[in-house]
PDB file of C-alpha atoms in Angstrom:
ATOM      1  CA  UNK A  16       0.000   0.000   0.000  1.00  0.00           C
ATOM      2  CA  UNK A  17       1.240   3.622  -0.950  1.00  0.00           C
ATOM      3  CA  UNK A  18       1.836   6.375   1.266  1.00  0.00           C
ATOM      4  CA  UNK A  19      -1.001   8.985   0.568  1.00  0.00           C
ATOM      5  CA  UNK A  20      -1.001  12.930   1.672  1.00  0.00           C
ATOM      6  CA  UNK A  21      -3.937  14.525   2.871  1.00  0.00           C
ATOM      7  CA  UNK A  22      -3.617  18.549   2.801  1.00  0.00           C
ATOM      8  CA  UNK A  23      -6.883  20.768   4.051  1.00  0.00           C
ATOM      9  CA  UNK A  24      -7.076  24.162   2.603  1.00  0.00           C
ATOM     10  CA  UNK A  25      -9.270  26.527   5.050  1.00  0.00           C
ATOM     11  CA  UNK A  26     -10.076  29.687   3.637  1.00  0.00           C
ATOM     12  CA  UNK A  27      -8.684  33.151   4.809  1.00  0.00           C
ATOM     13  CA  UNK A  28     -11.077  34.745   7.116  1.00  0.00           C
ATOM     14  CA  UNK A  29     -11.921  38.177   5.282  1.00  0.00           C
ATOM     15  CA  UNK A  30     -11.046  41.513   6.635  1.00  0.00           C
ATOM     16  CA  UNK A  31     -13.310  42.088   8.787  1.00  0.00           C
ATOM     17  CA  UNK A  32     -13.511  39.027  10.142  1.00  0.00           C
ATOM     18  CA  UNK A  33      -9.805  39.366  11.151  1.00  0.00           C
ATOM     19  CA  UNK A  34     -11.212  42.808  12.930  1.00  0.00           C
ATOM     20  CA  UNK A  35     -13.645  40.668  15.326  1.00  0.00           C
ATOM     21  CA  UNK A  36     -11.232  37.584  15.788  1.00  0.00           C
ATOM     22  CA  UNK A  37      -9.045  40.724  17.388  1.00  0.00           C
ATOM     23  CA  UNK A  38     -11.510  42.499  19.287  1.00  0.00           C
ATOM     24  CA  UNK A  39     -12.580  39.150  20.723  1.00  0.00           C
ATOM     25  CA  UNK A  40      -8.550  38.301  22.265  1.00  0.00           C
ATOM     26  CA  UNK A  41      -8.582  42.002  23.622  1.00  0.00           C
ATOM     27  CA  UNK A  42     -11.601  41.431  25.478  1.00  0.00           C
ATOM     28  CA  UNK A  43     -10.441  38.146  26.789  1.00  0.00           C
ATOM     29  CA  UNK A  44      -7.311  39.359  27.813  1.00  0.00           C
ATOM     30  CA  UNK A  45      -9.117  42.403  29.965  1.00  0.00           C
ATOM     31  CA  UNK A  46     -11.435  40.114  31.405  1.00  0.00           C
ATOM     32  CA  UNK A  47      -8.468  37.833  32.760  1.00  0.00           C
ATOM     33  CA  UNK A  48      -6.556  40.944  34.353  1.00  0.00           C
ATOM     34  CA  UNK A  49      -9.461  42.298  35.949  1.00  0.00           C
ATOM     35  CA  UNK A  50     -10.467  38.991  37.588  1.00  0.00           C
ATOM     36  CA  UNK A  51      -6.511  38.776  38.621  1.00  0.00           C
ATOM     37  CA  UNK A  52      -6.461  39.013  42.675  1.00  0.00           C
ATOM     38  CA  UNK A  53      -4.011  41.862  42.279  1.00  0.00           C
ATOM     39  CA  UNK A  54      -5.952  44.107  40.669  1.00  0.00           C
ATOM     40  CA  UNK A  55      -9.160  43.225  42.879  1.00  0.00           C
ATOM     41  CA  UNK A  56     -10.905  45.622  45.891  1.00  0.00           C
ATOM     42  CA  UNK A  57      -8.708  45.235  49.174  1.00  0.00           C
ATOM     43  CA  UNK A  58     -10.643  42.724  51.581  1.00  0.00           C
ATOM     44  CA  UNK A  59     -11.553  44.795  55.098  1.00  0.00           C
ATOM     45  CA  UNK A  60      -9.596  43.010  57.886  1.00  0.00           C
ATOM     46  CA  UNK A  61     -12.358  44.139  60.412  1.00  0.00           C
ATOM     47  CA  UNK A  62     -15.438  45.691  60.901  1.00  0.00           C
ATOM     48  CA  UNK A  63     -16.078  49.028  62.301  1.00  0.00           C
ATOM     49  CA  UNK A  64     -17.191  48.337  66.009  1.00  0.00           C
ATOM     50  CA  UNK A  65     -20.472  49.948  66.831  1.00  0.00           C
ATOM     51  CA  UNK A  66     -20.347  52.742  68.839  1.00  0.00           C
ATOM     52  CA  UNK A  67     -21.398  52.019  72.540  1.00  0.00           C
ATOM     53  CA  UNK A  68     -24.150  53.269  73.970  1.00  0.00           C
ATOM     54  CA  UNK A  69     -23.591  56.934  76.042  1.00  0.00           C
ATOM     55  CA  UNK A  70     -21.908  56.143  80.009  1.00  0.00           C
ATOM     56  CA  UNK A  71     -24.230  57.393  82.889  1.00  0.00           C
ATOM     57  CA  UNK A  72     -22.148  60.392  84.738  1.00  0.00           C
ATOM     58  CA  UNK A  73     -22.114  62.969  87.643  1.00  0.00           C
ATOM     59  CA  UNK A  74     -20.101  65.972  87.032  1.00  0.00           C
ATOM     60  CA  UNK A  75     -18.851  67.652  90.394  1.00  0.00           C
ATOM     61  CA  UNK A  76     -15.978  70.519  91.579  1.00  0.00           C
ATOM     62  CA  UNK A  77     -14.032  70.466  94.477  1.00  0.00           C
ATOM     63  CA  UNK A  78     -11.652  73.180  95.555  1.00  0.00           C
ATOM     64  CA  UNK A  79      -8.718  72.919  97.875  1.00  0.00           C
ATOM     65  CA  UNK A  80      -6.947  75.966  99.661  1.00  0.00           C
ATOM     66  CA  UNK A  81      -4.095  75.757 102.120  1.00  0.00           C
ATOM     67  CA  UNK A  82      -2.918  79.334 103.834  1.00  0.00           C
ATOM     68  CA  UNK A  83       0.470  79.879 104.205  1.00  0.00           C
ATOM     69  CA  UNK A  84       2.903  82.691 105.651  1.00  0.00           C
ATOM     70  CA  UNK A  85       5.346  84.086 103.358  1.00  0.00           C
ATOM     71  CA  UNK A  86       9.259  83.844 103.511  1.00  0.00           C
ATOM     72  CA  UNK A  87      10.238  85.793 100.485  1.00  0.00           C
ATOM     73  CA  UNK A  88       9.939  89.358  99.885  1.00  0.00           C
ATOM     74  CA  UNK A  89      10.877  91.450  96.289  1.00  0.00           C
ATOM     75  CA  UNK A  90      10.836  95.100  96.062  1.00  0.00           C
ATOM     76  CA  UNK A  91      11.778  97.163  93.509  1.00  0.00           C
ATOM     77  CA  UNK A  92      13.456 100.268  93.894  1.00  0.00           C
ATOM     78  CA  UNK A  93      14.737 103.039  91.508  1.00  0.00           C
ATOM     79  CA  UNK A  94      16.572 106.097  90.788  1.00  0.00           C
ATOM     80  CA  UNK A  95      15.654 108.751  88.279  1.00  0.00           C
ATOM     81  CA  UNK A  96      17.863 111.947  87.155  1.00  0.00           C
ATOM     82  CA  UNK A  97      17.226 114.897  85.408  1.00  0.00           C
ATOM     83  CA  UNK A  98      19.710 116.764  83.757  1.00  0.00           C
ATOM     84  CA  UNK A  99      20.824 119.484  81.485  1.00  0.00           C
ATOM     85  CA  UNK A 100      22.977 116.962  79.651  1.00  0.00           C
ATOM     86  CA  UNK A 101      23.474 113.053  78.942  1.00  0.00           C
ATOM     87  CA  UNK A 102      26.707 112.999  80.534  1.00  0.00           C
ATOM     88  CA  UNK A 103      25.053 114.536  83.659  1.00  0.00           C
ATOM     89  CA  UNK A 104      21.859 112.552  84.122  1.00  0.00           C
ATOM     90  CA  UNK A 105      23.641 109.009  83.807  1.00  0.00           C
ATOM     91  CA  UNK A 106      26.711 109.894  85.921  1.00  0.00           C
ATOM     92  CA  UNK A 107      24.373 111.428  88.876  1.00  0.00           C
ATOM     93  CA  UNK A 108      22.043 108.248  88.047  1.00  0.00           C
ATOM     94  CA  UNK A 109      24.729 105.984  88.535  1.00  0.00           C
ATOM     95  CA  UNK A 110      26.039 107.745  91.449  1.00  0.00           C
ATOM     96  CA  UNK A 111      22.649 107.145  93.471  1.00  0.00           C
ATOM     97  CA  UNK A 112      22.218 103.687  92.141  1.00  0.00           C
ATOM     98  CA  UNK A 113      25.489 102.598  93.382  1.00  0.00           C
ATOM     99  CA  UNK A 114      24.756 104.134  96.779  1.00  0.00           C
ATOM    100  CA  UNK A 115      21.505 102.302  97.028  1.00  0.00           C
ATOM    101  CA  UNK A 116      22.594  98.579  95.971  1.00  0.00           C
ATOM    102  CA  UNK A 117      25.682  99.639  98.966  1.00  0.00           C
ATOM    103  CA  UNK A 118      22.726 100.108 101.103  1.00  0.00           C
ATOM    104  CA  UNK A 119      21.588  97.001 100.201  1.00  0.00           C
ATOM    105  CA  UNK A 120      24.544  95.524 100.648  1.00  0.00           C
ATOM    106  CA  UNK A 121      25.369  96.420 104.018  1.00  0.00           C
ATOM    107  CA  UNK A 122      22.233  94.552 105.407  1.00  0.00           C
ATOM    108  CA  UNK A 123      23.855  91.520 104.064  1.00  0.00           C
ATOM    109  CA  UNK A 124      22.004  91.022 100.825  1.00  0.00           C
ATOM    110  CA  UNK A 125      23.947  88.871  98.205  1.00  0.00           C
ATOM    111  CA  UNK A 126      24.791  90.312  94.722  1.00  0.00           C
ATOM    112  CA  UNK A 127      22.430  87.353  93.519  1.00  0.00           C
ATOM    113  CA  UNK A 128      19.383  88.910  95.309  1.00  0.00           C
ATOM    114  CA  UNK A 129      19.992  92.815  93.658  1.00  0.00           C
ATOM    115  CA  UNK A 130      19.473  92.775  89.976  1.00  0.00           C
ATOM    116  CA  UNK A 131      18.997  95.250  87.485  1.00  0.00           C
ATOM    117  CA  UNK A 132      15.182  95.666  86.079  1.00  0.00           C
ATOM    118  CA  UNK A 133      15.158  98.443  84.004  1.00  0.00           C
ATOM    119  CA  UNK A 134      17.472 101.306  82.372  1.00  0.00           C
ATOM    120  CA  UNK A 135      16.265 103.941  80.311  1.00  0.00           C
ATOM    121  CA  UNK A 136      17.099 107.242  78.919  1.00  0.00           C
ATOM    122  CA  UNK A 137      14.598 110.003  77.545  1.00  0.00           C
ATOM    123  CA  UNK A 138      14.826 113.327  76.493  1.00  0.00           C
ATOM    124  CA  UNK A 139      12.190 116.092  78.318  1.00  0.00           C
ATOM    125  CA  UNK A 140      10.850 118.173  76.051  1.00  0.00           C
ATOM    126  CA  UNK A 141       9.302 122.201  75.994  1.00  0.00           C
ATOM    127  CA  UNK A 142       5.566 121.883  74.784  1.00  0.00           C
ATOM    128  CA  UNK A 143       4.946 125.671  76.269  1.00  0.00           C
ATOM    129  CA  UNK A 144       6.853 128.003  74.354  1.00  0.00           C
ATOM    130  CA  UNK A 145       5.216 127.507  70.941  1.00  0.00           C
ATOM    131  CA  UNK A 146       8.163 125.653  69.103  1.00  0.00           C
ATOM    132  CA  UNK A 147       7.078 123.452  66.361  1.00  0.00           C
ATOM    133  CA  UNK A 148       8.455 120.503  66.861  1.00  0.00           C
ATOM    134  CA  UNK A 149       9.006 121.328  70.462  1.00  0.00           C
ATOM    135  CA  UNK A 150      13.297 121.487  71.743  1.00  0.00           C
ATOM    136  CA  UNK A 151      14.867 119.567  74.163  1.00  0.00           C
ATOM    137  CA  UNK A 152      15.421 120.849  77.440  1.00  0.00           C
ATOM    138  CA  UNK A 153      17.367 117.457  79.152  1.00  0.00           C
ATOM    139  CA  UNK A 154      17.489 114.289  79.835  1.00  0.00           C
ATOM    140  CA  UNK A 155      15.727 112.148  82.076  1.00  0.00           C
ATOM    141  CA  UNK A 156      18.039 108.750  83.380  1.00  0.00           C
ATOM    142  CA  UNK A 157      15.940 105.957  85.265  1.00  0.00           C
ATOM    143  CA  UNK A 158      17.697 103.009  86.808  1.00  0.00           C
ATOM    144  CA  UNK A 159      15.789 100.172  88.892  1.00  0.00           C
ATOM    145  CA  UNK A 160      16.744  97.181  90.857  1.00  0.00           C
ATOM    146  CA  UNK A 161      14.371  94.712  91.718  1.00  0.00           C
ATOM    147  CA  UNK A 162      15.572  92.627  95.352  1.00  0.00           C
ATOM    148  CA  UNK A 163      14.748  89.566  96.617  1.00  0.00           C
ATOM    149  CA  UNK A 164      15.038  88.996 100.372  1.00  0.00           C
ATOM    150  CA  UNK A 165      15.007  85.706 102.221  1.00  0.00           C
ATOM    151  CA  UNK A 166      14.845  87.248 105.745  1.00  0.00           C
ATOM    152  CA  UNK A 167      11.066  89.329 105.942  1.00  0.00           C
ATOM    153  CA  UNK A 168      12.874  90.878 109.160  1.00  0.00           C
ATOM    154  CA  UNK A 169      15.171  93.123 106.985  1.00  0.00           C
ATOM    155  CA  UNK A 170      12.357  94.577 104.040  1.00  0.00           C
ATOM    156  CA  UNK A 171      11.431  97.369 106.300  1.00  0.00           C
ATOM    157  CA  UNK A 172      14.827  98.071 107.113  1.00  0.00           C
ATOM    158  CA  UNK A 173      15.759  97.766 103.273  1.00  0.00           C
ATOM    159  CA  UNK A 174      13.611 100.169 102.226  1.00  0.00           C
ATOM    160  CA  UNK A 175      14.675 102.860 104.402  1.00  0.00           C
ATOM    161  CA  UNK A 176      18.016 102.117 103.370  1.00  0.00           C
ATOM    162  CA  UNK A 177      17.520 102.566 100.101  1.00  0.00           C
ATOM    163  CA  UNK A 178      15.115 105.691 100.364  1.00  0.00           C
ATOM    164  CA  UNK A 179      18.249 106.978 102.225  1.00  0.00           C
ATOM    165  CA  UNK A 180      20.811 106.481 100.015  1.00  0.00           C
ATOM    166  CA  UNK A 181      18.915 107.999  97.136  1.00  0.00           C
ATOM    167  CA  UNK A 182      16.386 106.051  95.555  1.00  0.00           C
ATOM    168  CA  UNK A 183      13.766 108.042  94.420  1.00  0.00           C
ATOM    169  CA  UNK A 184      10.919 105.264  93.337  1.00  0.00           C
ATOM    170  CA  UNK A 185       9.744 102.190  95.304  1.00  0.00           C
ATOM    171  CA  UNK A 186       7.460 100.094  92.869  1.00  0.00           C
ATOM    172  CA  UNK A 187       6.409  98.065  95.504  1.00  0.00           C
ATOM    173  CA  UNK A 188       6.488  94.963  97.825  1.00  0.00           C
ATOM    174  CA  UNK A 189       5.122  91.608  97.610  1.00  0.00           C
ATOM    175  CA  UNK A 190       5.655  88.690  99.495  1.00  0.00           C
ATOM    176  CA  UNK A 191       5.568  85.096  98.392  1.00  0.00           C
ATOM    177  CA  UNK A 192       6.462  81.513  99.336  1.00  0.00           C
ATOM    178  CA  UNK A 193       9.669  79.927  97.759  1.00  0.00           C
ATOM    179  CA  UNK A 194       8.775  76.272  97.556  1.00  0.00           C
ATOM    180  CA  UNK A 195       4.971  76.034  96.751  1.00  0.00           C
ATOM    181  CA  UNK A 196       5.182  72.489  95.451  1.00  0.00           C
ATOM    182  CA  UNK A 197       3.956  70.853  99.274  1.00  0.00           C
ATOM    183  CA  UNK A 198       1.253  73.410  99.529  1.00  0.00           C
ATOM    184  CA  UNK A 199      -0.117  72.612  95.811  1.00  0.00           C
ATOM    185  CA  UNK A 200       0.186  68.640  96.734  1.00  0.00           C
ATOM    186  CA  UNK A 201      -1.627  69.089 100.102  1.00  0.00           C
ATOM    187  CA  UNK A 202      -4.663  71.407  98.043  1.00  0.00           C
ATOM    188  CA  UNK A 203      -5.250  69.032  95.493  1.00  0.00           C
ATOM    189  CA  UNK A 204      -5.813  65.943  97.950  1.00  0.00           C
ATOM    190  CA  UNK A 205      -8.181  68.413  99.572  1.00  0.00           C
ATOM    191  CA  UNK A 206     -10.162  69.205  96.387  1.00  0.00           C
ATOM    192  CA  UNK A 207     -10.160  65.811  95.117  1.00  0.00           C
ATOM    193  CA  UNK A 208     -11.863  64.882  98.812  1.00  0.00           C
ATOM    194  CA  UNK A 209     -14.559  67.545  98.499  1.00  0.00           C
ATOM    195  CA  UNK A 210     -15.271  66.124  94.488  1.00  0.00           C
ATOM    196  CA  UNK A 211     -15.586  62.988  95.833  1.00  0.00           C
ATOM    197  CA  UNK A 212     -17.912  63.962  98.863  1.00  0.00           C
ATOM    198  CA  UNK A 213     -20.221  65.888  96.221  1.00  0.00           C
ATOM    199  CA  UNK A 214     -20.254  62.903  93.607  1.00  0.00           C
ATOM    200  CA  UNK A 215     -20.991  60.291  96.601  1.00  0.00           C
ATOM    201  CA  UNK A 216     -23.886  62.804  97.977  1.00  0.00           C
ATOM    202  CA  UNK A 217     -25.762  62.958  94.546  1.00  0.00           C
ATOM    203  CA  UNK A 218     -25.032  59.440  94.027  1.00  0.00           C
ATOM    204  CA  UNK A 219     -26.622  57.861  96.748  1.00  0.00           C
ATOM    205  CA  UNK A 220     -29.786  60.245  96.685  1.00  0.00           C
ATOM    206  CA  UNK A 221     -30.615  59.107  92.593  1.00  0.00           C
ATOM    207  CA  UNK A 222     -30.113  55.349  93.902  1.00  0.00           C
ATOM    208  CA  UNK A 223     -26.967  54.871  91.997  1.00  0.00           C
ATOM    209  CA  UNK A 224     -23.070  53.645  92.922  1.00  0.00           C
ATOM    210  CA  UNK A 225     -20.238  55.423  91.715  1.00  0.00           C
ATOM    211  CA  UNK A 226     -18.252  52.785  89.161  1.00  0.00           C
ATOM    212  CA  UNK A 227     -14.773  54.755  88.849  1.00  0.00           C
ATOM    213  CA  UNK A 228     -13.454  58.012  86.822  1.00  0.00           C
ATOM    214  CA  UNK A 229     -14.175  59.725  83.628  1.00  0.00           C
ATOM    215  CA  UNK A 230     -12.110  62.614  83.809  1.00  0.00           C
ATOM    216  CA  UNK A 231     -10.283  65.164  85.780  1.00  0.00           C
ATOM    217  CA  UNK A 232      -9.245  68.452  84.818  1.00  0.00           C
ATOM    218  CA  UNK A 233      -7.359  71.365  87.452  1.00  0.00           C
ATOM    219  CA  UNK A 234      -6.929  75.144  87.618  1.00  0.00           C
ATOM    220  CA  UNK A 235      -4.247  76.469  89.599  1.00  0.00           C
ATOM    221  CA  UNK A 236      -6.092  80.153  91.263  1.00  0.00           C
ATOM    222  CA  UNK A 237      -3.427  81.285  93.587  1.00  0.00           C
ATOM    223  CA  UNK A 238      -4.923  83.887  95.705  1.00  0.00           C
ATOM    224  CA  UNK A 239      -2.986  87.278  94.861  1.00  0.00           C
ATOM    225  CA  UNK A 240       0.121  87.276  97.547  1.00  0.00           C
ATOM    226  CA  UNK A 241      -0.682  90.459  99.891  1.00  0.00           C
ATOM    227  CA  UNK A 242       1.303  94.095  99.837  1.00  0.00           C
ATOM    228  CA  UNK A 243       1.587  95.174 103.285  1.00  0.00           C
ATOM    229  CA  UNK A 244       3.859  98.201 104.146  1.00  0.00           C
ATOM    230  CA  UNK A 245       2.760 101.364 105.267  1.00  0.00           C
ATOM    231  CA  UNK A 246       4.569 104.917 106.623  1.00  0.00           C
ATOM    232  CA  UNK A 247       4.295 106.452 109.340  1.00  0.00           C
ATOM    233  CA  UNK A 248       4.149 110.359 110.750  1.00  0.00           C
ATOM    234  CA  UNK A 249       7.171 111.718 111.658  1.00  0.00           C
ATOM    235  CA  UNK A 250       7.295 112.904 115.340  1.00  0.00           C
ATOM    236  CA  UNK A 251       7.188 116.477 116.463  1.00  0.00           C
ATOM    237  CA  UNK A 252      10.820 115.603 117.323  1.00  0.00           C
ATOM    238  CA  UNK A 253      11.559 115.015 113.563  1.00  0.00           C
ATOM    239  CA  UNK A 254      13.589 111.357 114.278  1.00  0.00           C
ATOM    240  CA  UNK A 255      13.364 108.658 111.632  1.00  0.00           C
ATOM    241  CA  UNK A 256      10.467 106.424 112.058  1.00  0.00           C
ATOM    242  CA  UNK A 257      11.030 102.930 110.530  1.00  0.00           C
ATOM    243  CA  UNK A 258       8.769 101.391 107.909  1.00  0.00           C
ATOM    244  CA  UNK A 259       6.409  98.841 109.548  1.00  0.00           C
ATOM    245  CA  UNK A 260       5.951  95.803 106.952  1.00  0.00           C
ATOM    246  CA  UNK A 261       3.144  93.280 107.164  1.00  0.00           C
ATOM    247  CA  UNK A 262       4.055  90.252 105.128  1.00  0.00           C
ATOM    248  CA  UNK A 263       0.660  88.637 106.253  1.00  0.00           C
ATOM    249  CA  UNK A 264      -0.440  85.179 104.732  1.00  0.00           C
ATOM    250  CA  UNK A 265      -0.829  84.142 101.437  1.00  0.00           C
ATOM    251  CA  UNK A 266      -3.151  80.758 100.092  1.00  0.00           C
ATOM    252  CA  UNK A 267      -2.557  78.097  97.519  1.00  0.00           C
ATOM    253  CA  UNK A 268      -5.845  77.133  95.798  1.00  0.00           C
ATOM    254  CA  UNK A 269      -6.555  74.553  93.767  1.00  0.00           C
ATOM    255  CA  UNK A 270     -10.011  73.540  91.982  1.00  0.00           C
ATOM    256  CA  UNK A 271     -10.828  70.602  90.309  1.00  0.00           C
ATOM    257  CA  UNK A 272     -13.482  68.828  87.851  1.00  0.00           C
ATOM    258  CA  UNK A 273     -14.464  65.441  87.883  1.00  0.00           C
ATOM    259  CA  UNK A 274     -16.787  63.334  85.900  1.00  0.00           C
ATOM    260  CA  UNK A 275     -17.740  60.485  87.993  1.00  0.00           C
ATOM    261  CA  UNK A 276     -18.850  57.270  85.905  1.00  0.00           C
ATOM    262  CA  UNK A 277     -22.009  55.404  87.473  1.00  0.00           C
ATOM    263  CA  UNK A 278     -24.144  52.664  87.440  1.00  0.00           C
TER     264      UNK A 278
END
């Protein structure tokens, strides 16, 4: 038997039938990268949690205070000069100042308690004879110190001192305490007692229990430190009379707000 061939002759599709046969691969091919996983929405790893329903709570204040006596003073003091010229208002300025922080000195104050607030220079002016703009008649030099003492029996004496030596300005006194950090301690215990006191009162009228803490918030309100010094008359005599000074007490206060949580 002879070897036969068998050859099958399809036809060419046409033109356009080449168009579809195209169109119909591109489709394919988009279909199979959009189903790819990579290309797919991201999967959510967990829910959102629904929110919880509002906590039952009792909002209260409490306020502690805890009074103190002071054992720091600071006064300010100054010296102010007028003069024809520059030269002559800062030299007489500096003249008086140095006299005054000697003063200060000699009642055994340290140079790190005397420090130097404020210098300043400024020209005086003559706004009555008509001049437009008005001339300069001088200069006006002001020097201040501001002094911290650590011994409340010297302030009176300090100020006299000063006065004497040739300070011209006292600003003013004011007494504090050092070391508040004890007295802010002890006032907060005491305003977180009188919170809890409140809460427990309005707690146990509704018929509830207090079930712990929500929140707690504080505001420091120091009560303004006092300013206590006075003068005195000078006696038909004419001696010195000493400046009395008061240093009084000063208080620490503390206030608080809670939200209680209850059930």
């Amino acid at each position: 038997m002879s070897d036969r061939t068998v050859s099958i002759t399809l036809p060419l599709p046409s033109h356009a039938g080449l168009r579809w046969l195209a169109i119909g691969l591109a489709t394919g091919l988009l279909a199979a990268v959009v189903a790819s996983p990579l290309l797919s929405a991201p999967r959510l790893l967990a829910a959102n949690p629904a929110p919880t329903a509002d906590e039952h709570t009792i909002s209260v204040t409490g306020t502690g205070k805890v009074t103190l006596s002071p054992d720091t003073a600071d006064l300010r003091l100054g010296v102010l000069v007028t003069a024809a010229s520059v030269k002559d208002a800062r030299n007489q300025a500096a003249d008086a100042m140095s006299r005054v922080i000697a003063a200060l000195k000699g009642l055994g104050i340290s140079d790190a308690d005397i420090k130097t607030s404020w210098v300043s220079l400024q020209p005086t002016y003559d706004y009555q004879s008509g001049a437009n703009p008005p001339h300069i008649t001088g200069y006006q030099f002001s020097n201040s110190v501001a002094v911290t003492l650590h011994d409340l029996a010297k302030v009176g004496d300090a100020i006299d001192a000063a006065l004497a030596a040739g300070a011209t300005s006292l600003d003013g006194v004011s007494f504090r305490v050092a070391d508040e950090a004890g007295a802010e301690a002890q006032a907060r215990e005491a305003a977180m007692t009188e919170a809890r006191a409140k809460a427990q009162t309005l707690a146990s009228a509704a018929g509830v229990s207090i079930s712990g803490v929500a929140s707690i918030s504080e505001t420091m309100a120091p009560v303004p430190y006092p300013i206590a010094y006075g003068g005195a008359a000078a006696p038909a005599d004419g001696k010195s009379v000493p400046t009395p000074v008061q240093p009084g007490t000063t208080d620490v206060s503390v206030t608080i707000a809670v939200v209680y949580l209850i059930g």
